Coordinates of C-alpha atoms in Angstrom, one line a residue:
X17 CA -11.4 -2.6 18.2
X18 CA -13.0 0.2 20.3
X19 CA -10.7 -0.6 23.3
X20 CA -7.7 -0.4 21.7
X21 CA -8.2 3.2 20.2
X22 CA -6.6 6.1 21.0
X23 CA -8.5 9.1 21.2
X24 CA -6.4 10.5 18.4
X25 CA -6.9 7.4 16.4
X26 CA -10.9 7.6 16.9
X27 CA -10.5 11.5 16.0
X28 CA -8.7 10.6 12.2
X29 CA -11.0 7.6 11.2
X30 CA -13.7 10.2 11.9
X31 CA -12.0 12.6 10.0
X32 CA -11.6 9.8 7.3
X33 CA -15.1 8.9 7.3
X34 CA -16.4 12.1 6.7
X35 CA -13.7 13.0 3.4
X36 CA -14.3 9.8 2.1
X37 CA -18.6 10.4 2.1
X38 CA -17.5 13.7 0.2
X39 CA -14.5 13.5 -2.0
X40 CA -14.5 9.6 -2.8
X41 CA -17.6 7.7 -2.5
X42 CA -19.5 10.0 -5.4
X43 CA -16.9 9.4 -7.5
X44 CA -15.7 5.7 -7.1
X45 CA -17.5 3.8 -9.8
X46 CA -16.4 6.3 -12.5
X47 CA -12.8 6.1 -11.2
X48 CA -12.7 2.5 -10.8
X49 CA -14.3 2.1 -14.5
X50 CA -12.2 4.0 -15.9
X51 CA -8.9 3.3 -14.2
X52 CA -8.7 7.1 -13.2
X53 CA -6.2 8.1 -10.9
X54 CA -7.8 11.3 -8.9
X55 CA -4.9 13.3 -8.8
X56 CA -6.9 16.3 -7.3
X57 CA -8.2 14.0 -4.6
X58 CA -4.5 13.1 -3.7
X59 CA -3.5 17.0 -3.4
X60 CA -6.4 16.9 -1.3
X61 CA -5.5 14.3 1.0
X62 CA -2.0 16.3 1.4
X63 CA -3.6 19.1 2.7
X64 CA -5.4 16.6 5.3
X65 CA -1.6 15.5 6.7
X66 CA -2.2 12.3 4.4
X67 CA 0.8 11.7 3.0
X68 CA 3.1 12.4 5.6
X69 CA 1.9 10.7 7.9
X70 CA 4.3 9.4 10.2
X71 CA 6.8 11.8 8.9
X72 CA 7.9 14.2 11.6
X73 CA 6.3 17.9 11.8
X74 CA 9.9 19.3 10.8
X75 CA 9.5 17.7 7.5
X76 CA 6.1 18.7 7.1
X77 CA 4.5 16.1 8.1
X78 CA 2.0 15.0 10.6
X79 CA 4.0 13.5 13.3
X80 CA 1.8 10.4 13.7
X81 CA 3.1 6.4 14.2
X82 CA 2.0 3.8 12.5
X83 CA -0.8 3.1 14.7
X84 CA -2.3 6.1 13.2
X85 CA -1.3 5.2 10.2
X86 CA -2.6 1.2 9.9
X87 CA -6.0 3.5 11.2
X88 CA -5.9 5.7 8.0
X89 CA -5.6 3.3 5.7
X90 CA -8.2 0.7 7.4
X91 CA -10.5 3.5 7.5
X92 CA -9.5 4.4 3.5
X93 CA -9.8 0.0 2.8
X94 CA -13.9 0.4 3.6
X95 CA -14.6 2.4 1.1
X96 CA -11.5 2.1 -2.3
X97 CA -8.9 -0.4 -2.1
X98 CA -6.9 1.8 -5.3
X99 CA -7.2 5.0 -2.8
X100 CA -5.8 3.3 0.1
X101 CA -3.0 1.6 -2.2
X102 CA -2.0 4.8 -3.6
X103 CA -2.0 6.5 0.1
X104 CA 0.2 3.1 1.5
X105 CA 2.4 3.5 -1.4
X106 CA 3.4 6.9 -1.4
X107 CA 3.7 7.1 2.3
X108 CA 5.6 3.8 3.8
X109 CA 7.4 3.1 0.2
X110 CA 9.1 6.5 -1.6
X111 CA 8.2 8.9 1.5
X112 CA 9.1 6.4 4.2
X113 CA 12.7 5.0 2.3
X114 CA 14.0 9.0 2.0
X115 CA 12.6 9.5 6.0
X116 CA 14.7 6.5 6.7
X117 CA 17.5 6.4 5.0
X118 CA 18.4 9.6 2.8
X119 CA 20.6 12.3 4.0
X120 CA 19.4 15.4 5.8
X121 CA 19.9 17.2 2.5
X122 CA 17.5 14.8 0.9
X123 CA 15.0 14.7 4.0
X124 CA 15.2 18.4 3.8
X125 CA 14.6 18.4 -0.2
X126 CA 12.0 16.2 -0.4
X127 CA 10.0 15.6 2.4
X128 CA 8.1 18.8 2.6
X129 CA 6.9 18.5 -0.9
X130 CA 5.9 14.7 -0.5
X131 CA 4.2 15.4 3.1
X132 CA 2.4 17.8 1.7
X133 CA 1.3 16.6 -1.1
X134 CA 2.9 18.8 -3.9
X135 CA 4.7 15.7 -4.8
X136 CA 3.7 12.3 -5.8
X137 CA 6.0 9.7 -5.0
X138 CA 6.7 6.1 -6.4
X139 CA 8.8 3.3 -5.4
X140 CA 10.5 1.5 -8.1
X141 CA 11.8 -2.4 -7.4
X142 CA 9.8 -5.1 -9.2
X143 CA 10.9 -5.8 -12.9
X144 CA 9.1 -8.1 -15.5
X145 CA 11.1 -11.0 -14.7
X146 CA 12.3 -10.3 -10.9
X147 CA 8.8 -9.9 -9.0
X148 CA 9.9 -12.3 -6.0
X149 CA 13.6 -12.8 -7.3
X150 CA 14.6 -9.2 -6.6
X151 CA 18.2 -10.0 -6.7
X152 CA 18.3 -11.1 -10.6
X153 CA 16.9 -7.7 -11.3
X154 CA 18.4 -6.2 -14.6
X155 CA 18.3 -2.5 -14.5
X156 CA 21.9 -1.2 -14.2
X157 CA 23.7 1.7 -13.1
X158 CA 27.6 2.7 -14.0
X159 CA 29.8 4.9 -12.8
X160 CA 30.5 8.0 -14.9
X161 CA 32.5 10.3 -12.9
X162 CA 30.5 12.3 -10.5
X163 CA 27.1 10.9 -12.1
X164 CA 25.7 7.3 -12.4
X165 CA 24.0 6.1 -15.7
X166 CA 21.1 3.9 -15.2
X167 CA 19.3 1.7 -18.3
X168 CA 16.5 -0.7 -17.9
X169 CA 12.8 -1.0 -16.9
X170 CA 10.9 -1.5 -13.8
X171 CA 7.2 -3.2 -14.0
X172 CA 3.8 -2.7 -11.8
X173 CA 5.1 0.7 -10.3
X174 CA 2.7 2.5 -8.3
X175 CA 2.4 6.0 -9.3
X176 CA 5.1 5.8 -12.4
X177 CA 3.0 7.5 -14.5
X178 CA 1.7 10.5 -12.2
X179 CA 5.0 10.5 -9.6
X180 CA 7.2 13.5 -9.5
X181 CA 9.7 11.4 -7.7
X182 CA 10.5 7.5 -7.9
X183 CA 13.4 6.2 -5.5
X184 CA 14.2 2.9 -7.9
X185 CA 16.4 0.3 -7.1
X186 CA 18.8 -0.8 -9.7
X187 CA 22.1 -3.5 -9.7
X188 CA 25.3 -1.7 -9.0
X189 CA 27.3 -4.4 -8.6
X190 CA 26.8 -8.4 -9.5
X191 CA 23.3 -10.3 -10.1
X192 CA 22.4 -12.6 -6.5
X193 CA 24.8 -10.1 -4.9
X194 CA 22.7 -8.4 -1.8
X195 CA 25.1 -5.5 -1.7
X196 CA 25.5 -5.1 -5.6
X197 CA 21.7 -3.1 -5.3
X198 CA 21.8 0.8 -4.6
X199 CA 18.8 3.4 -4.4
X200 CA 18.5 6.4 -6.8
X201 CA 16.3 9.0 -6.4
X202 CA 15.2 10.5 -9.8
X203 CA 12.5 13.3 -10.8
X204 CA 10.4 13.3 -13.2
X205 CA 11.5 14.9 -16.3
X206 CA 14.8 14.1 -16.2
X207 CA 16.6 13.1 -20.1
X208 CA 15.8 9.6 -20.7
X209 CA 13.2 8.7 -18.1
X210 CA 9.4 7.9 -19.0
X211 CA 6.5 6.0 -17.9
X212 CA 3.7 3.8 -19.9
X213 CA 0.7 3.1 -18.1
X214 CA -0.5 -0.4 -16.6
X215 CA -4.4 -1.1 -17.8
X216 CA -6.9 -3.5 -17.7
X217 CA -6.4 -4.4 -14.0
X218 CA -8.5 -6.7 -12.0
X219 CA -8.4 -4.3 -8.9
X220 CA -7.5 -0.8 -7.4
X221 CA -8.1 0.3 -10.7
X222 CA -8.4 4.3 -9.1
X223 CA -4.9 3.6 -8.6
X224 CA -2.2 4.2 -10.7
X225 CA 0.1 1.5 -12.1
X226 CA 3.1 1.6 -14.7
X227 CA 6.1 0.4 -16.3
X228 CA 9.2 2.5 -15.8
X229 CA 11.7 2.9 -18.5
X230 CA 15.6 4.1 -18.1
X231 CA 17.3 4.9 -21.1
X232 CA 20.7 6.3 -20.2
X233 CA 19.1 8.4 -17.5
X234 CA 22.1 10.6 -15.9
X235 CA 22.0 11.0 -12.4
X236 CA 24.2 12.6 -10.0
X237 CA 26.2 11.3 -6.9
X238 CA 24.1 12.9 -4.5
X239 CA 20.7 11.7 -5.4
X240 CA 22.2 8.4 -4.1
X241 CA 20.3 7.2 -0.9
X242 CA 22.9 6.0 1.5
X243 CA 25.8 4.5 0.2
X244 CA 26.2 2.2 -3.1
X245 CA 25.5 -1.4 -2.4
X246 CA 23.0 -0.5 0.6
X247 CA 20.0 -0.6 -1.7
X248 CA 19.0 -4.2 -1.0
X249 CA 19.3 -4.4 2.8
X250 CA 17.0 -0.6 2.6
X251 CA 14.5 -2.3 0.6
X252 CA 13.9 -5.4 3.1
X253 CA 13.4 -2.5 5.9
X254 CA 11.1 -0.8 4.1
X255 CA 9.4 -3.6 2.9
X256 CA 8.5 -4.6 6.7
X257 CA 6.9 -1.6 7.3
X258 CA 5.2 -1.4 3.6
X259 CA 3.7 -4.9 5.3
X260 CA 2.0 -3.2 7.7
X261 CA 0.6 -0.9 5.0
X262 CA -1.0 -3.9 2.8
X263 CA -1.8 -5.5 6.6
X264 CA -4.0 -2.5 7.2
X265 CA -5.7 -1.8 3.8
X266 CA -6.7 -5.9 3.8
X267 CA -8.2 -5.0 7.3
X268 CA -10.1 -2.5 5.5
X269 CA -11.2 -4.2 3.1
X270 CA -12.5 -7.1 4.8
X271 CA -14.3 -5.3 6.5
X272 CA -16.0 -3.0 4.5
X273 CA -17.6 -6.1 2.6
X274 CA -18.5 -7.3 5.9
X275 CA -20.5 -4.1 6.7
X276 CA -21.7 -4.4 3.6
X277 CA -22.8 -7.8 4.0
X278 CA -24.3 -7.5 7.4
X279 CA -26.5 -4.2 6.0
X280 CA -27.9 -7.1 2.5
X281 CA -28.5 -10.0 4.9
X282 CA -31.0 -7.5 7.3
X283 CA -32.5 -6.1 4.1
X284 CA -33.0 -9.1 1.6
X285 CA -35.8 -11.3 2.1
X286 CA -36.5 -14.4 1.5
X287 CA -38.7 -17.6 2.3
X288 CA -40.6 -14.3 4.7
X289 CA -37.5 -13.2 6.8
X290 CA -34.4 -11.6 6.1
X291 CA -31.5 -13.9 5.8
X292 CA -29.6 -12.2 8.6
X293 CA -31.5 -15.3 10.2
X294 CA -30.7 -18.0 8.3
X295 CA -28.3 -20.1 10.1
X296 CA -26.0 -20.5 6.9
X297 CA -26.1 -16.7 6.0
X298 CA -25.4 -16.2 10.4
X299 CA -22.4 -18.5 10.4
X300 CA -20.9 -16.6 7.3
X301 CA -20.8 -13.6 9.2
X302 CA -19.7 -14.7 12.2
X303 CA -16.5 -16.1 10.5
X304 CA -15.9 -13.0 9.0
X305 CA -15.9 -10.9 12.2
X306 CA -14.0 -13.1 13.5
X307 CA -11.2 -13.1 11.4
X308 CA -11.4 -9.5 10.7
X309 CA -10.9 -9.0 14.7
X310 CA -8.3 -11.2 15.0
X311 CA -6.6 -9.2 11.3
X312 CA -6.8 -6.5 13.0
X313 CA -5.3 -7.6 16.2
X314 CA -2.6 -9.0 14.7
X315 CA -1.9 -5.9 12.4
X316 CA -2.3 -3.7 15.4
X317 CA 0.7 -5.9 16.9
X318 CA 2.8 -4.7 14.1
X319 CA 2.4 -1.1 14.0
X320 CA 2.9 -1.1 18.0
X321 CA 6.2 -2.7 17.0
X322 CA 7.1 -0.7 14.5
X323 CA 6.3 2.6 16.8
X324 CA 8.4 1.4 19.7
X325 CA 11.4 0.2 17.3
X326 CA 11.2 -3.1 17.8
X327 CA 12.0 -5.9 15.4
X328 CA 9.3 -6.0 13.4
X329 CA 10.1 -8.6 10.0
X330 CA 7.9 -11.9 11.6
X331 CA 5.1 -9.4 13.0
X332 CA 5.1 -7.7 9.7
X333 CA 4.9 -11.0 7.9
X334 CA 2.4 -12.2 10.1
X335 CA 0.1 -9.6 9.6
X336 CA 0.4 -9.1 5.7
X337 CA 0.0 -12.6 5.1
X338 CA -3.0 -13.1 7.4
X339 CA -5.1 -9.9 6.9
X340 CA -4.6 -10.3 2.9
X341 CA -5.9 -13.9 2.9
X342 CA -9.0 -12.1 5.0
X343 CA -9.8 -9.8 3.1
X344 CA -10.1 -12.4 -0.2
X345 CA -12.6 -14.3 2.1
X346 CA -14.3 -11.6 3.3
X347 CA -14.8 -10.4 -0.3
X348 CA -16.0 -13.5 -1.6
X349 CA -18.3 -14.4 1.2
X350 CA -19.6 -10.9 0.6
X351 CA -19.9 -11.9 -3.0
X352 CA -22.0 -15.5 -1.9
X353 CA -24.2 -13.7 0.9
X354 CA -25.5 -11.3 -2.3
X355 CA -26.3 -13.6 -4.5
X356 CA -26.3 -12.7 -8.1
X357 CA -26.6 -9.2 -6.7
X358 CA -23.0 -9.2 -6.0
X359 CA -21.6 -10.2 -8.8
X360 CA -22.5 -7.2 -10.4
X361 CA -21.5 -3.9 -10.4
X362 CA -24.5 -2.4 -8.7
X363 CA -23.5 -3.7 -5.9
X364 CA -20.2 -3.2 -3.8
X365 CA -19.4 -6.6 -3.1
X366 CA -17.6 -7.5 -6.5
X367 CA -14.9 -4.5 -5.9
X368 CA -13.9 -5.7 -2.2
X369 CA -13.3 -8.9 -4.1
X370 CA -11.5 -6.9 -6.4
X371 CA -9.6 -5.0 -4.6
X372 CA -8.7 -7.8 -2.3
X373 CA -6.7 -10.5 -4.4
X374 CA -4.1 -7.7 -5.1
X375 CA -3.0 -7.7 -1.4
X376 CA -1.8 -11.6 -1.4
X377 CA 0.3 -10.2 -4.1
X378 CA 2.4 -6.9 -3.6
X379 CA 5.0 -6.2 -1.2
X380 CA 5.5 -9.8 -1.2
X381 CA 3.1 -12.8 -2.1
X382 CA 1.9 -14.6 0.5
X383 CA 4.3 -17.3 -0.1
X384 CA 7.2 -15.2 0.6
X385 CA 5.6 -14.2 3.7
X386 CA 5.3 -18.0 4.6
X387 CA 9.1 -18.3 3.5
X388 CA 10.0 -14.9 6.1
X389 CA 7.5 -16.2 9.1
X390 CA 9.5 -19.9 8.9
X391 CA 13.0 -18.4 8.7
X392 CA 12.2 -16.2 11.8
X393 CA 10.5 -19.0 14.0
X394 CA 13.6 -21.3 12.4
X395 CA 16.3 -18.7 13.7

């Protein structure tokens, strides 16, 4: 991918490289074993321009696209899937929707403290029972005068435990209606709203997942992004740039077990030579490469999209739903090339593997993005 690096790109997966050897890399199995989200680490990355990343210096953010961006979280992909999640999540999900589509009063409000990483922010539209059915979700709010009440529960939340804002998604109006949906913002510790914690995932375990619960939670007219009934058509939006996000942090991944792969195969030996020169071993890692190449290529595509406004919804689709399926090959291949080695933990192959199946999953399976790629090539 050297050729299609900006110097500026080159300059932050370098400056990635070099935080990740210090702050993340001595710590990853403990965090990963014991589903600890770093919260330190993510203050830490604030301070680094992180979490603002394609939020605009008047905000307090970096200033960057998302070719910048899709770099950060590649480079973040190579070494912890649960880090880069966390990083996609806060930036292109709660961060991106209020840089978006929230009032200046709201951009002004909360974007420092998010950019910066005083704040933690979450994203709140998957429910028990409505992961891909978004529009039969359940949680409510009603009018009450200048304030909206909102009751119900949101499932596999990233950050709903640690977040110091959420902007949720909740049904104003009637089920299947795409303008019945309207986006809240709500802080943590307001009366009525709490978190349980997610455990025992199979992946991205150093990042933080929860159930969100609304129990008559009061919140006022203003912390209401855009107008009532918008929510639905917001979340799509954001959703195609959240695509990119996954896109880029599969990118990652795959190729992290690649590396990780190529540097086994040159060191194990076996029948005299390493099996870097075994034809089956060879061929495995020439399909990987390849399909990481053309991931990133195709993921690439996207963000240059994205940064020159261009319709971006089949590009988005594209990538997401290629790079994921990538990275689950890559990881298992990585798994195969190592043997009995990598299925254990000593080894990093099992965690790509990991980390990797969770991608074909959130921000939309990749069935839905085979359902979005055939409704824009059938338009």
């Amino acid at each position: 991918m050297k050729n299609y690096f900006s110097e500026q790109q080159f300059l932050l997966a370098q400056m990635i490289r070099d935080f990740a050897d210090q702050q993340i890399l001595p710590n990853l199995k403990h965090w990963d074993d014991q589903e600890i989200f770093p919260v330190e680490l993510f203050k830490k990355m604030g301070e680094l321009g992180l979490l603002g990343i394609f939020i605009p210096e008047k905000y307090g953010g970096a200033g960057f696209g998302y070719r910048e961006y899709a770099t950060v979280l590649m480079e973040l992909g190579k070494v912890c899937g649960g880090i880069g999640l966390s990083v996609a999540a806060h930036n292109s999900l709660c961060t991106g929707h209020i840089f978006y589509h929230g009032s200046e009063f709201q951009k002004e409000k909360y974007l420092p403290k998010l950019a910066s990483g005083e704040w933690i922010g979450a994203w709140g539209l998957t429910e028990a029972n409505t992961g891909s059915d978004a529009m039969r979700m359940k949680t409510t709010a009603i009018q009450d005068g200048d304030h909206w009440i909102i009751n119900g529960t949101k499932n596999w939340i990233t950050h709903g435990l640690s977040g110091d804002v959420v902007v949720v998604l909740v049904r104003t109006g009637e089920a299947l209606d795409s303008k019945g949906i309207t986006s809240f913002i709500i802080e943590k510790g307001t009366p009525g709203f709490s978190a349980v914690k997610i455990k025992d995932k199979l992946g991205v375990r150093a990042s933080e997942t929860a159930e969100l619960i609304f129990d008559n939670v009061r919140i006022p007219k203003e912390n209401i992004i855009g107008q009532i009934g918008q929510g639905f058509q917001q979340a799509m939006q954001i959703l195609d740039g959240g695509r990119i996000s996954i896109a880029s942090l599969s990118c990652g991944i795959a190729r992290g077990a690649f590396e990780a792969s190529v540097k086994y195969a040159k060191e194990r030996e076996q029948f005299g030579k390493p099996i870097a020169h075994f034809q089956a071993i060879g061929f495995k890692l020439a399909d990987m490469a390849t399909q990481i190449e053309a991931a990133e290529l195709i993921t690439f595509q996207a963000a240059h999209k994205k940064d020159t406004k261009q319709a971006v919804t089949k590009e988005s689709a594209f990538a997401k739903y290629y790079s994921s399926e990538v990275a689950v090959k890559c990881g298992n291949e990585a798994v195969q090339i190592m043997g009995g080695y990598g299925y254990t933990k000593e080894y990093p192959a099992e965690k790509y593997l990991r980390d990797a199946k969770l991608m074909t999953i959130g921000e939309g399976t990749s069935e839905i993005q085979k359902i979005v790629i055939s409704r824009e090539i059938l338009k």
